[in-house]
């Protein structure tokens, strides 16, 4: 049961992300779309390092470094 | 707001963004020590050092002269597409955790790093270029996405901590859920494609901003 709740929590976050992305694309005057936000945020080198670095680490984590040993 | 106030506010914003980014990396670094995974901690430690050198110390570091002309952009995009397809095939068709995966992922990291480092740090300019009517929607978007990331991080933390409480039933972390999927060829291919497409988008954004 706890596992179901945990997985459900992850799915809720994913669903909220999809809803937020969709809503912001349709209502850019209320909430800026993600690509618009990133175009400003990515002017910061530290933000670029954080986001691209985390993306790269996900690949490393799942494809190169065994995660469950 | 006069020009001096605007400039001061922009610089303050840049410092806040730098501090938040370094704080997030520091938190992930601590989490990796607690897992414990010293190798992953070293990765985020390196990232933190890169941020300190690139933002706080503002040392003059060599920058990659990123191509800007139309022909150069098309050439880089074309070569990038070929590289990504090759990388995708290698990651899907070779054994997981093998030498090929290590070489490909490391190579992609180096290329992405060049794009990340190559562009100037010009948050102040980018912020000042945002039309006044778009600033509030941008602030709301930043707040909403930040809250979502915090929610995900908190949920993952609960799952992580549950594994360290003797009386509690361990809850699955994201890694526990995704790992079995990557062991299957089809879902592994899907995960690799999603990862590569996301990386292409981020590197492109890091290189050219919103253009």
PDB file of C-alpha atoms in Angstrom:
ATOM      1  CA  UNK A   1       0.000   0.000   0.000  1.00  0.00           C
ATOM      2  CA  UNK A   2       2.825   2.380   0.913  1.00  0.00           C
ATOM      3  CA  UNK A   3       4.441   1.583  -2.431  1.00  0.00           C
ATOM      4  CA  UNK A   4       1.231   2.475  -4.267  1.00  0.00           C
ATOM      5  CA  UNK A   5       1.015   5.782  -2.410  1.00  0.00           C
ATOM      6  CA  UNK A   6       4.669   6.567  -3.149  1.00  0.00           C
ATOM      7  CA  UNK A   7       4.332   5.810  -6.853  1.00  0.00           C
ATOM      8  CA  UNK A   8       1.073   7.782  -6.872  1.00  0.00           C
ATOM      9  CA  UNK A   9       2.944  10.752  -5.401  1.00  0.00           C
ATOM     10  CA  UNK A  10       5.511  10.677  -8.205  1.00  0.00           C
ATOM     11  CA  UNK A  11       2.747  10.409 -10.793  1.00  0.00           C
ATOM     12  CA  UNK A  12       0.922  13.391  -9.244  1.00  0.00           C
ATOM     13  CA  UNK A  13       4.090  15.497  -9.557  1.00  0.00           C
ATOM     14  CA  UNK A  14       4.497  14.450 -13.196  1.00  0.00           C
ATOM     15  CA  UNK A  15       0.822  15.229 -13.860  1.00  0.00           C
ATOM     16  CA  UNK A  16       1.143  18.644 -12.194  1.00  0.00           C
ATOM     17  CA  UNK A  17       4.188  19.352 -14.371  1.00  0.00           C
ATOM     18  CA  UNK A  18       2.294  18.450 -17.538  1.00  0.00           C
ATOM     19  CA  UNK A  19      -0.676  20.576 -16.449  1.00  0.00           C
ATOM     20  CA  UNK A  20       1.595  23.515 -15.649  1.00  0.00           C
ATOM     21  CA  UNK A  21       3.372  23.219 -19.011  1.00  0.00           C
ATOM     22  CA  UNK A  22       0.067  23.000 -20.869  1.00  0.00           C
ATOM     23  CA  UNK A  23      -1.588  25.847 -18.930  1.00  0.00           C
ATOM     24  CA  UNK A  24       1.379  28.179 -19.387  1.00  0.00           C
ATOM     25  CA  UNK A  25       1.470  27.544 -23.134  1.00  0.00           C
ATOM     26  CA  UNK A  26      -2.209  28.475 -23.404  1.00  0.00           C
ATOM     27  CA  UNK A  27      -2.043  31.385 -20.965  1.00  0.00           C
ATOM     28  CA  UNK A  28       1.382  33.029 -21.403  1.00  0.00           C
ATOM     29  CA  UNK A  29       0.011  36.267 -19.980  1.00  0.00           C
ATOM     30  CA  UNK A  30      -0.618  34.579 -16.621  1.00  0.00           C
ATOM     31  CA  UNK A  31       2.292  32.154 -16.385  1.00  0.00           C
ATOM     32  CA  UNK A  32       5.214  32.307 -18.797  1.00  0.00           C
ATOM     33  CA  UNK A  33       5.818  29.100 -20.800  1.00  0.00           C
ATOM     34  CA  UNK A  34       8.752  26.962 -19.680  1.00  0.00           C
ATOM     35  CA  UNK A  35      10.862  27.726 -22.761  1.00  0.00           C
ATOM     36  CA  UNK A  36      10.448  31.449 -22.132  1.00  0.00           C
ATOM     37  CA  UNK A  37      11.487  31.025 -18.506  1.00  0.00           C
ATOM     38  CA  UNK A  38      14.504  28.938 -19.471  1.00  0.00           C
ATOM     39  CA  UNK A  39      15.575  31.448 -22.124  1.00  0.00           C
ATOM     40  CA  UNK A  40      15.985  34.044 -19.346  1.00  0.00           C
ATOM     41  CA  UNK A  41      17.301  31.709 -16.644  1.00  0.00           C
ATOM     42  CA  UNK A  42      19.878  30.193 -19.011  1.00  0.00           C
ATOM     43  CA  UNK A  43      21.560  33.576 -19.324  1.00  0.00           C
ATOM     44  CA  UNK A  44      23.001  32.669 -15.914  1.00  0.00           C
ATOM     45  CA  UNK A  45      26.008  30.367 -16.137  1.00  0.00           C
ATOM     46  CA  UNK A  46      25.306  28.843 -12.719  1.00  0.00           C
ATOM     47  CA  UNK A  47      21.743  27.982 -13.789  1.00  0.00           C
ATOM     48  CA  UNK A  48      23.073  26.410 -16.979  1.00  0.00           C
ATOM     49  CA  UNK A  49      25.598  24.404 -14.974  1.00  0.00           C
ATOM     50  CA  UNK A  50      22.883  23.254 -12.575  1.00  0.00           C
ATOM     51  CA  UNK A  51      20.288  22.185 -15.139  1.00  0.00           C
ATOM     52  CA  UNK A  52      22.599  20.732 -17.793  1.00  0.00           C
ATOM     53  CA  UNK A  53      24.775  19.174 -15.093  1.00  0.00           C
ATOM     54  CA  UNK A  54      21.775  17.492 -13.487  1.00  0.00           C
ATOM     55  CA  UNK A  55      20.561  16.277 -16.875  1.00  0.00           C
ATOM     56  CA  UNK A  56      23.983  14.756 -17.561  1.00  0.00           C
ATOM     57  CA  UNK A  57      24.131  13.146 -14.135  1.00  0.00           C
ATOM     58  CA  UNK A  58      20.769  11.411 -14.795  1.00  0.00           C
ATOM     59  CA  UNK A  59      22.335   9.745 -17.838  1.00  0.00           C
ATOM     60  CA  UNK A  60      25.403   8.818 -15.829  1.00  0.00           C
ATOM     61  CA  UNK A  61      23.285   7.562 -12.934  1.00  0.00           C
ATOM     62  CA  UNK A  62      21.085   5.277 -15.027  1.00  0.00           C
ATOM     63  CA  UNK A  63      23.409   4.220 -17.849  1.00  0.00           C
ATOM     64  CA  UNK A  64      26.951   4.240 -16.502  1.00  0.00           C
ATOM     65  CA  UNK A  65      26.956   3.946 -12.736  1.00  0.00           C
ATOM     66  CA  UNK A  66      24.936   1.048 -11.292  1.00  0.00           C
ATOM     67  CA  UNK A  67      22.412   2.626  -8.961  1.00  0.00           C
ATOM     68  CA  UNK A  68      21.348  -0.310  -6.849  1.00  0.00           C
ATOM     69  CA  UNK A  69      24.679  -1.704  -5.742  1.00  0.00           C
TER      70      UNK A  69
ATOM     71  CA  UNK B   1      12.755  53.048 -10.986  1.00  0.00           C
ATOM     72  CA  UNK B   2      15.829  54.858 -12.250  1.00  0.00           C
ATOM     73  CA  UNK B   3      18.689  53.278 -14.180  1.00  0.00           C
ATOM     74  CA  UNK B   4      20.869  52.868 -11.089  1.00  0.00           C
ATOM     75  CA  UNK B   5      18.068  51.131  -9.130  1.00  0.00           C
ATOM     76  CA  UNK B   6      17.327  48.839 -12.068  1.00  0.00           C
ATOM     77  CA  UNK B   7      20.992  47.893 -12.424  1.00  0.00           C
ATOM     78  CA  UNK B   8      21.332  47.266  -8.696  1.00  0.00           C
ATOM     79  CA  UNK B   9      18.184  45.099  -8.674  1.00  0.00           C
ATOM     80  CA  UNK B  10      19.445  43.112 -11.637  1.00  0.00           C
ATOM     81  CA  UNK B  11      22.783  42.470  -9.954  1.00  0.00           C
ATOM     82  CA  UNK B  12      20.972  41.413  -6.787  1.00  0.00           C
ATOM     83  CA  UNK B  13      18.880  39.007  -8.849  1.00  0.00           C
ATOM     84  CA  UNK B  14      22.028  37.546 -10.401  1.00  0.00           C
ATOM     85  CA  UNK B  15      23.510  36.958  -6.966  1.00  0.00           C
ATOM     86  CA  UNK B  16      20.280  35.356  -5.746  1.00  0.00           C
ATOM     87  CA  UNK B  17      20.147  33.020  -8.761  1.00  0.00           C
ATOM     88  CA  UNK B  18      23.814  32.075  -8.262  1.00  0.00           C
ATOM     89  CA  UNK B  19      23.236  31.430  -4.550  1.00  0.00           C
ATOM     90  CA  UNK B  20      20.095  29.348  -5.167  1.00  0.00           C
ATOM     91  CA  UNK B  21      21.821  27.236  -7.829  1.00  0.00           C
ATOM     92  CA  UNK B  22      24.834  26.600  -5.613  1.00  0.00           C
ATOM     93  CA  UNK B  23      22.540  25.811  -2.667  1.00  0.00           C
ATOM     94  CA  UNK B  24      20.663  23.229  -4.735  1.00  0.00           C
ATOM     95  CA  UNK B  25      23.902  21.566  -5.856  1.00  0.00           C
ATOM     96  CA  UNK B  26      25.169  21.590  -2.256  1.00  0.00           C
ATOM     97  CA  UNK B  27      21.955  19.857  -1.102  1.00  0.00           C
ATOM     98  CA  UNK B  28      22.314  17.181  -3.791  1.00  0.00           C
ATOM     99  CA  UNK B  29      25.961  16.787  -2.792  1.00  0.00           C
ATOM    100  CA  UNK B  30      24.961  16.139   0.833  1.00  0.00           C
ATOM    101  CA  UNK B  31      22.282  13.676  -0.308  1.00  0.00           C
ATOM    102  CA  UNK B  32      24.884  11.755  -2.345  1.00  0.00           C
ATOM    103  CA  UNK B  33      27.158  11.547   0.700  1.00  0.00           C
ATOM    104  CA  UNK B  34      24.221  10.182   2.709  1.00  0.00           C
ATOM    105  CA  UNK B  35      23.234   7.503   0.132  1.00  0.00           C
ATOM    106  CA  UNK B  36      26.279   6.944   0.284  1.00  0.00           C
ATOM    107  CA  UNK B  37      27.738   7.370  -3.212  1.00  0.00           C
ATOM    108  CA  UNK B  38      31.097   9.109  -3.157  1.00  0.00           C
ATOM    109  CA  UNK B  39      31.383   8.921  -6.934  1.00  0.00           C
ATOM    110  CA  UNK B  40      28.143  10.873  -7.448  1.00  0.00           C
ATOM    111  CA  UNK B  41      29.141  13.219  -4.621  1.00  0.00           C
ATOM    112  CA  UNK B  42      32.387  13.905  -6.493  1.00  0.00           C
ATOM    113  CA  UNK B  43      30.404  14.762  -9.640  1.00  0.00           C
ATOM    114  CA  UNK B  44      28.286  17.328  -7.823  1.00  0.00           C
ATOM    115  CA  UNK B  45      31.357  18.564  -5.952  1.00  0.00           C
ATOM    116  CA  UNK B  46      32.986  19.266  -9.308  1.00  0.00           C
ATOM    117  CA  UNK B  47      29.840  21.041 -10.446  1.00  0.00           C
ATOM    118  CA  UNK B  48      29.880  23.190  -7.316  1.00  0.00           C
ATOM    119  CA  UNK B  49      33.523  24.100  -7.867  1.00  0.00           C
ATOM    120  CA  UNK B  50      32.690  25.038 -11.463  1.00  0.00           C
ATOM    121  CA  UNK B  51      29.934  27.338 -10.202  1.00  0.00           C
ATOM    122  CA  UNK B  52      32.235  28.934  -7.647  1.00  0.00           C
ATOM    123  CA  UNK B  53      34.932  29.555 -10.245  1.00  0.00           C
ATOM    124  CA  UNK B  54      32.484  30.735 -12.877  1.00  0.00           C
ATOM    125  CA  UNK B  55      30.224  32.934 -10.793  1.00  0.00           C
ATOM    126  CA  UNK B  56      31.570  33.907  -7.374  1.00  0.00           C
ATOM    127  CA  UNK B  57      35.239  34.315  -8.185  1.00  0.00           C
ATOM    128  CA  UNK B  58      34.555  35.511 -11.737  1.00  0.00           C
ATOM    129  CA  UNK B  59      37.995  34.369 -12.770  1.00  0.00           C
ATOM    130  CA  UNK B  60      38.831  34.941 -16.426  1.00  0.00           C
ATOM    131  CA  UNK B  61      38.252  31.484 -17.886  1.00  0.00           C
ATOM    132  CA  UNK B  62      38.650  30.488 -21.537  1.00  0.00           C
ATOM    133  CA  UNK B  63      35.347  30.472 -23.398  1.00  0.00           C
ATOM    134  CA  UNK B  64      34.361  28.492 -26.466  1.00  0.00           C
ATOM    135  CA  UNK B  65      33.678  30.840 -29.399  1.00  0.00           C
ATOM    136  CA  UNK B  66      30.208  29.478 -30.142  1.00  0.00           C
ATOM    137  CA  UNK B  67      29.196  29.654 -33.821  1.00  0.00           C
ATOM    138  CA  UNK B  68      26.654  32.368 -34.542  1.00  0.00           C
ATOM    139  CA  UNK B  69      26.300  32.645 -38.334  1.00  0.00           C
ATOM    140  CA  UNK B  70      23.422  30.829 -40.044  1.00  0.00           C
ATOM    141  CA  UNK B  71      25.703  28.440 -41.931  1.00  0.00           C
ATOM    142  CA  UNK B  72      27.699  27.629 -38.800  1.00  0.00           C
ATOM    143  CA  UNK B  73      24.526  27.045 -36.799  1.00  0.00           C
ATOM    144  CA  UNK B  74      23.135  24.675 -39.452  1.00  0.00           C
ATOM    145  CA  UNK B  75      26.470  22.844 -39.606  1.00  0.00           C
ATOM    146  CA  UNK B  76      26.643  22.432 -35.819  1.00  0.00           C
ATOM    147  CA  UNK B  77      22.988  21.324 -35.647  1.00  0.00           C
ATOM    148  CA  UNK B  78      23.566  18.754 -38.418  1.00  0.00           C
ATOM    149  CA  UNK B  79      26.701  17.330 -36.845  1.00  0.00           C
ATOM    150  CA  UNK B  80      24.895  17.323 -33.505  1.00  0.00           C
ATOM    151  CA  UNK B  81      21.967  15.354 -34.941  1.00  0.00           C
ATOM    152  CA  UNK B  82      24.317  12.704 -36.379  1.00  0.00           C
ATOM    153  CA  UNK B  83      26.202  12.490 -33.074  1.00  0.00           C
ATOM    154  CA  UNK B  84      22.977  12.118 -31.099  1.00  0.00           C
ATOM    155  CA  UNK B  85      21.673   9.325 -33.349  1.00  0.00           C
ATOM    156  CA  UNK B  86      25.009   7.521 -33.050  1.00  0.00           C
ATOM    157  CA  UNK B  87      25.049   8.026 -29.296  1.00  0.00           C
ATOM    158  CA  UNK B  88      21.481   6.776 -28.999  1.00  0.00           C
ATOM    159  CA  UNK B  89      22.227   3.602 -30.962  1.00  0.00           C
ATOM    160  CA  UNK B  90      25.354   2.968 -28.902  1.00  0.00           C
ATOM    161  CA  UNK B  91      23.540   3.460 -25.606  1.00  0.00           C
ATOM    162  CA  UNK B  92      20.667   1.165 -26.595  1.00  0.00           C
ATOM    163  CA  UNK B  93      22.535  -1.596 -28.415  1.00  0.00           C
ATOM    164  CA  UNK B  94      25.532  -2.088 -26.111  1.00  0.00           C
ATOM    165  CA  UNK B  95      25.456  -3.619 -22.615  1.00  0.00           C
ATOM    166  CA  UNK B  96      24.270  -1.322 -19.856  1.00  0.00           C
ATOM    167  CA  UNK B  97      27.017  -0.057 -17.524  1.00  0.00           C
ATOM    168  CA  UNK B  98      29.594  -1.056 -20.160  1.00  0.00           C
ATOM    169  CA  UNK B  99      32.642   0.769 -21.478  1.00  0.00           C
ATOM    170  CA  UNK B 100      30.742   2.133 -24.483  1.00  0.00           C
ATOM    171  CA  UNK B 101      28.088   3.697 -22.261  1.00  0.00           C
ATOM    172  CA  UNK B 102      30.814   5.285 -20.153  1.00  0.00           C
ATOM    173  CA  UNK B 103      32.610   6.745 -23.168  1.00  0.00           C
ATOM    174  CA  UNK B 104      29.418   8.008 -24.841  1.00  0.00           C
ATOM    175  CA  UNK B 105      27.913   9.600 -21.730  1.00  0.00           C
ATOM    176  CA  UNK B 106      31.246  11.171 -20.774  1.00  0.00           C
ATOM    177  CA  UNK B 107      31.709  12.530 -24.310  1.00  0.00           C
ATOM    178  CA  UNK B 108      28.208  14.009 -24.347  1.00  0.00           C
ATOM    179  CA  UNK B 109      28.952  15.617 -20.980  1.00  0.00           C
ATOM    180  CA  UNK B 110      32.106  17.251 -22.324  1.00  0.00           C
ATOM    181  CA  UNK B 111      30.259  18.614 -25.374  1.00  0.00           C
ATOM    182  CA  UNK B 112      27.361  19.878 -23.251  1.00  0.00           C
ATOM    183  CA  UNK B 113      29.867  21.453 -20.870  1.00  0.00           C
ATOM    184  CA  UNK B 114      31.448  23.425 -23.701  1.00  0.00           C
ATOM    185  CA  UNK B 115      28.063  24.875 -24.640  1.00  0.00           C
ATOM    186  CA  UNK B 116      27.266  25.665 -21.016  1.00  0.00           C
ATOM    187  CA  UNK B 117      30.572  27.398 -20.390  1.00  0.00           C
ATOM    188  CA  UNK B 118      30.923  28.998 -23.805  1.00  0.00           C
ATOM    189  CA  UNK B 119      28.137  31.511 -23.487  1.00  0.00           C
ATOM    190  CA  UNK B 120      28.627  34.684 -21.461  1.00  0.00           C
ATOM    191  CA  UNK B 121      27.011  35.059 -18.051  1.00  0.00           C
ATOM    192  CA  UNK B 122      24.562  37.820 -18.931  1.00  0.00           C
ATOM    193  CA  UNK B 123      21.541  37.392 -16.648  1.00  0.00           C
ATOM    194  CA  UNK B 124      21.384  41.129 -15.952  1.00  0.00           C
ATOM    195  CA  UNK B 125      21.015  41.899 -19.662  1.00  0.00           C
ATOM    196  CA  UNK B 126      18.494  39.109 -20.195  1.00  0.00           C
ATOM    197  CA  UNK B 127      16.377  40.357 -17.308  1.00  0.00           C
ATOM    198  CA  UNK B 128      16.480  43.960 -18.484  1.00  0.00           C
ATOM    199  CA  UNK B 129      15.440  42.846 -21.984  1.00  0.00           C
ATOM    200  CA  UNK B 130      12.219  41.273 -20.672  1.00  0.00           C
ATOM    201  CA  UNK B 131       9.266  43.597 -21.428  1.00  0.00           C
ATOM    202  CA  UNK B 132       7.611  44.950 -18.274  1.00  0.00           C
ATOM    203  CA  UNK B 133       4.307  43.165 -18.954  1.00  0.00           C
ATOM    204  CA  UNK B 134       6.080  39.780 -19.144  1.00  0.00           C
ATOM    205  CA  UNK B 135       7.931  40.045 -15.833  1.00  0.00           C
ATOM    206  CA  UNK B 136       5.065  39.020 -13.567  1.00  0.00           C
ATOM    207  CA  UNK B 137       4.208  35.931 -15.683  1.00  0.00           C
ATOM    208  CA  UNK B 138       7.905  35.016 -15.588  1.00  0.00           C
ATOM    209  CA  UNK B 139       8.018  35.381 -11.807  1.00  0.00           C
ATOM    210  CA  UNK B 140       4.896  33.217 -11.467  1.00  0.00           C
ATOM    211  CA  UNK B 141       6.400  30.566 -13.754  1.00  0.00           C
ATOM    212  CA  UNK B 142       9.651  30.562 -11.767  1.00  0.00           C
ATOM    213  CA  UNK B 143       7.695  30.183  -8.527  1.00  0.00           C
ATOM    214  CA  UNK B 144       5.438  27.430  -9.862  1.00  0.00           C
ATOM    215  CA  UNK B 145       8.271  25.315 -11.318  1.00  0.00           C
ATOM    216  CA  UNK B 146      10.372  25.836  -8.200  1.00  0.00           C
ATOM    217  CA  UNK B 147       7.518  24.627  -5.972  1.00  0.00           C
ATOM    218  CA  UNK B 148       7.059  21.580  -8.200  1.00  0.00           C
ATOM    219  CA  UNK B 149      10.757  20.700  -7.992  1.00  0.00           C
ATOM    220  CA  UNK B 150      10.680  21.152  -4.192  1.00  0.00           C
ATOM    221  CA  UNK B 151       7.629  18.863  -4.006  1.00  0.00           C
ATOM    222  CA  UNK B 152       9.398  16.186  -6.039  1.00  0.00           C
ATOM    223  CA  UNK B 153      12.561  16.536  -3.952  1.00  0.00           C
ATOM    224  CA  UNK B 154      10.593  16.288  -0.693  1.00  0.00           C
ATOM    225  CA  UNK B 155       8.767  13.174  -1.902  1.00  0.00           C
ATOM    226  CA  UNK B 156      12.054  11.564  -2.955  1.00  0.00           C
ATOM    227  CA  UNK B 157      13.547  12.500   0.436  1.00  0.00           C
ATOM    228  CA  UNK B 158      10.685  10.768   2.254  1.00  0.00           C
ATOM    229  CA  UNK B 159      11.305   7.624   0.194  1.00  0.00           C
ATOM    230  CA  UNK B 160      15.036   7.852   0.890  1.00  0.00           C
ATOM    231  CA  UNK B 161      14.622   8.338   4.635  1.00  0.00           C
ATOM    232  CA  UNK B 162      12.145   5.459   4.864  1.00  0.00           C
ATOM    233  CA  UNK B 163      14.982   3.139   3.902  1.00  0.00           C
ATOM    234  CA  UNK B 164      16.965   4.305   6.921  1.00  0.00           C
ATOM    235  CA  UNK B 165      14.240   3.760   9.540  1.00  0.00           C
ATOM    236  CA  UNK B 166      14.499   0.171  10.855  1.00  0.00           C
ATOM    237  CA  UNK B 167      10.809  -0.134  11.671  1.00  0.00           C
ATOM    238  CA  UNK B 168       9.505   1.464   8.478  1.00  0.00           C
ATOM    239  CA  UNK B 169       8.790  -0.274   5.197  1.00  0.00           C
ATOM    240  CA  UNK B 170      11.287   1.063   2.588  1.00  0.00           C
ATOM    241  CA  UNK B 171       9.526   3.149  -0.041  1.00  0.00           C
ATOM    242  CA  UNK B 172      10.725   3.116  -3.658  1.00  0.00           C
ATOM    243  CA  UNK B 173      12.872   6.018  -4.802  1.00  0.00           C
ATOM    244  CA  UNK B 174      12.700   7.151  -8.431  1.00  0.00           C
ATOM    245  CA  UNK B 175      15.814   5.094  -9.193  1.00  0.00           C
ATOM    246  CA  UNK B 176      14.126   1.951  -7.874  1.00  0.00           C
ATOM    247  CA  UNK B 177      11.196   2.520 -10.215  1.00  0.00           C
ATOM    248  CA  UNK B 178      13.154   3.527 -13.330  1.00  0.00           C
ATOM    249  CA  UNK B 179      15.960   0.931 -13.124  1.00  0.00           C
ATOM    250  CA  UNK B 180      13.842  -2.119 -14.042  1.00  0.00           C
ATOM    251  CA  UNK B 181      12.522  -0.185 -17.046  1.00  0.00           C
ATOM    252  CA  UNK B 182      16.037   0.455 -18.359  1.00  0.00           C
ATOM    253  CA  UNK B 183      16.847  -3.239 -18.119  1.00  0.00           C
ATOM    254  CA  UNK B 184      14.202  -3.889 -20.813  1.00  0.00           C
ATOM    255  CA  UNK B 185      15.342  -3.060 -24.384  1.00  0.00           C
ATOM    256  CA  UNK B 186      12.233  -1.170 -25.540  1.00  0.00           C
ATOM    257  CA  UNK B 187      11.781   0.982 -22.448  1.00  0.00           C
ATOM    258  CA  UNK B 188      15.533   1.525 -22.323  1.00  0.00           C
ATOM    259  CA  UNK B 189      15.385   2.877 -25.878  1.00  0.00           C
ATOM    260  CA  UNK B 190      12.524   5.189 -24.846  1.00  0.00           C
ATOM    261  CA  UNK B 191      14.441   6.451 -21.792  1.00  0.00           C
ATOM    262  CA  UNK B 192      17.589   7.030 -23.892  1.00  0.00           C
ATOM    263  CA  UNK B 193      15.630   8.964 -26.532  1.00  0.00           C
ATOM    264  CA  UNK B 194      13.934  11.126 -23.882  1.00  0.00           C
ATOM    265  CA  UNK B 195      17.301  11.790 -22.205  1.00  0.00           C
ATOM    266  CA  UNK B 196      19.027  12.692 -25.469  1.00  0.00           C
ATOM    267  CA  UNK B 197      16.184  14.905 -26.714  1.00  0.00           C
ATOM    268  CA  UNK B 198      16.081  16.723 -23.373  1.00  0.00           C
ATOM    269  CA  UNK B 199      19.853  17.168 -23.462  1.00  0.00           C
ATOM    270  CA  UNK B 200      19.752  18.516 -27.002  1.00  0.00           C
ATOM    271  CA  UNK B 201      17.089  21.017 -25.960  1.00  0.00           C
ATOM    272  CA  UNK B 202      19.039  22.132 -22.887  1.00  0.00           C
ATOM    273  CA  UNK B 203      22.354  22.427 -24.757  1.00  0.00           C
ATOM    274  CA  UNK B 204      20.640  24.372 -27.531  1.00  0.00           C
ATOM    275  CA  UNK B 205      19.047  26.693 -24.986  1.00  0.00           C
ATOM    276  CA  UNK B 206      22.400  27.098 -23.235  1.00  0.00           C
ATOM    277  CA  UNK B 207      24.027  27.970 -26.556  1.00  0.00           C
ATOM    278  CA  UNK B 208      21.476  30.240 -28.189  1.00  0.00           C
ATOM    279  CA  UNK B 209      19.014  31.257 -25.466  1.00  0.00           C
ATOM    280  CA  UNK B 210      15.504  31.648 -26.799  1.00  0.00           C
ATOM    281  CA  UNK B 211      16.559  32.286 -30.405  1.00  0.00           C
TER     282      UNK B 211
END
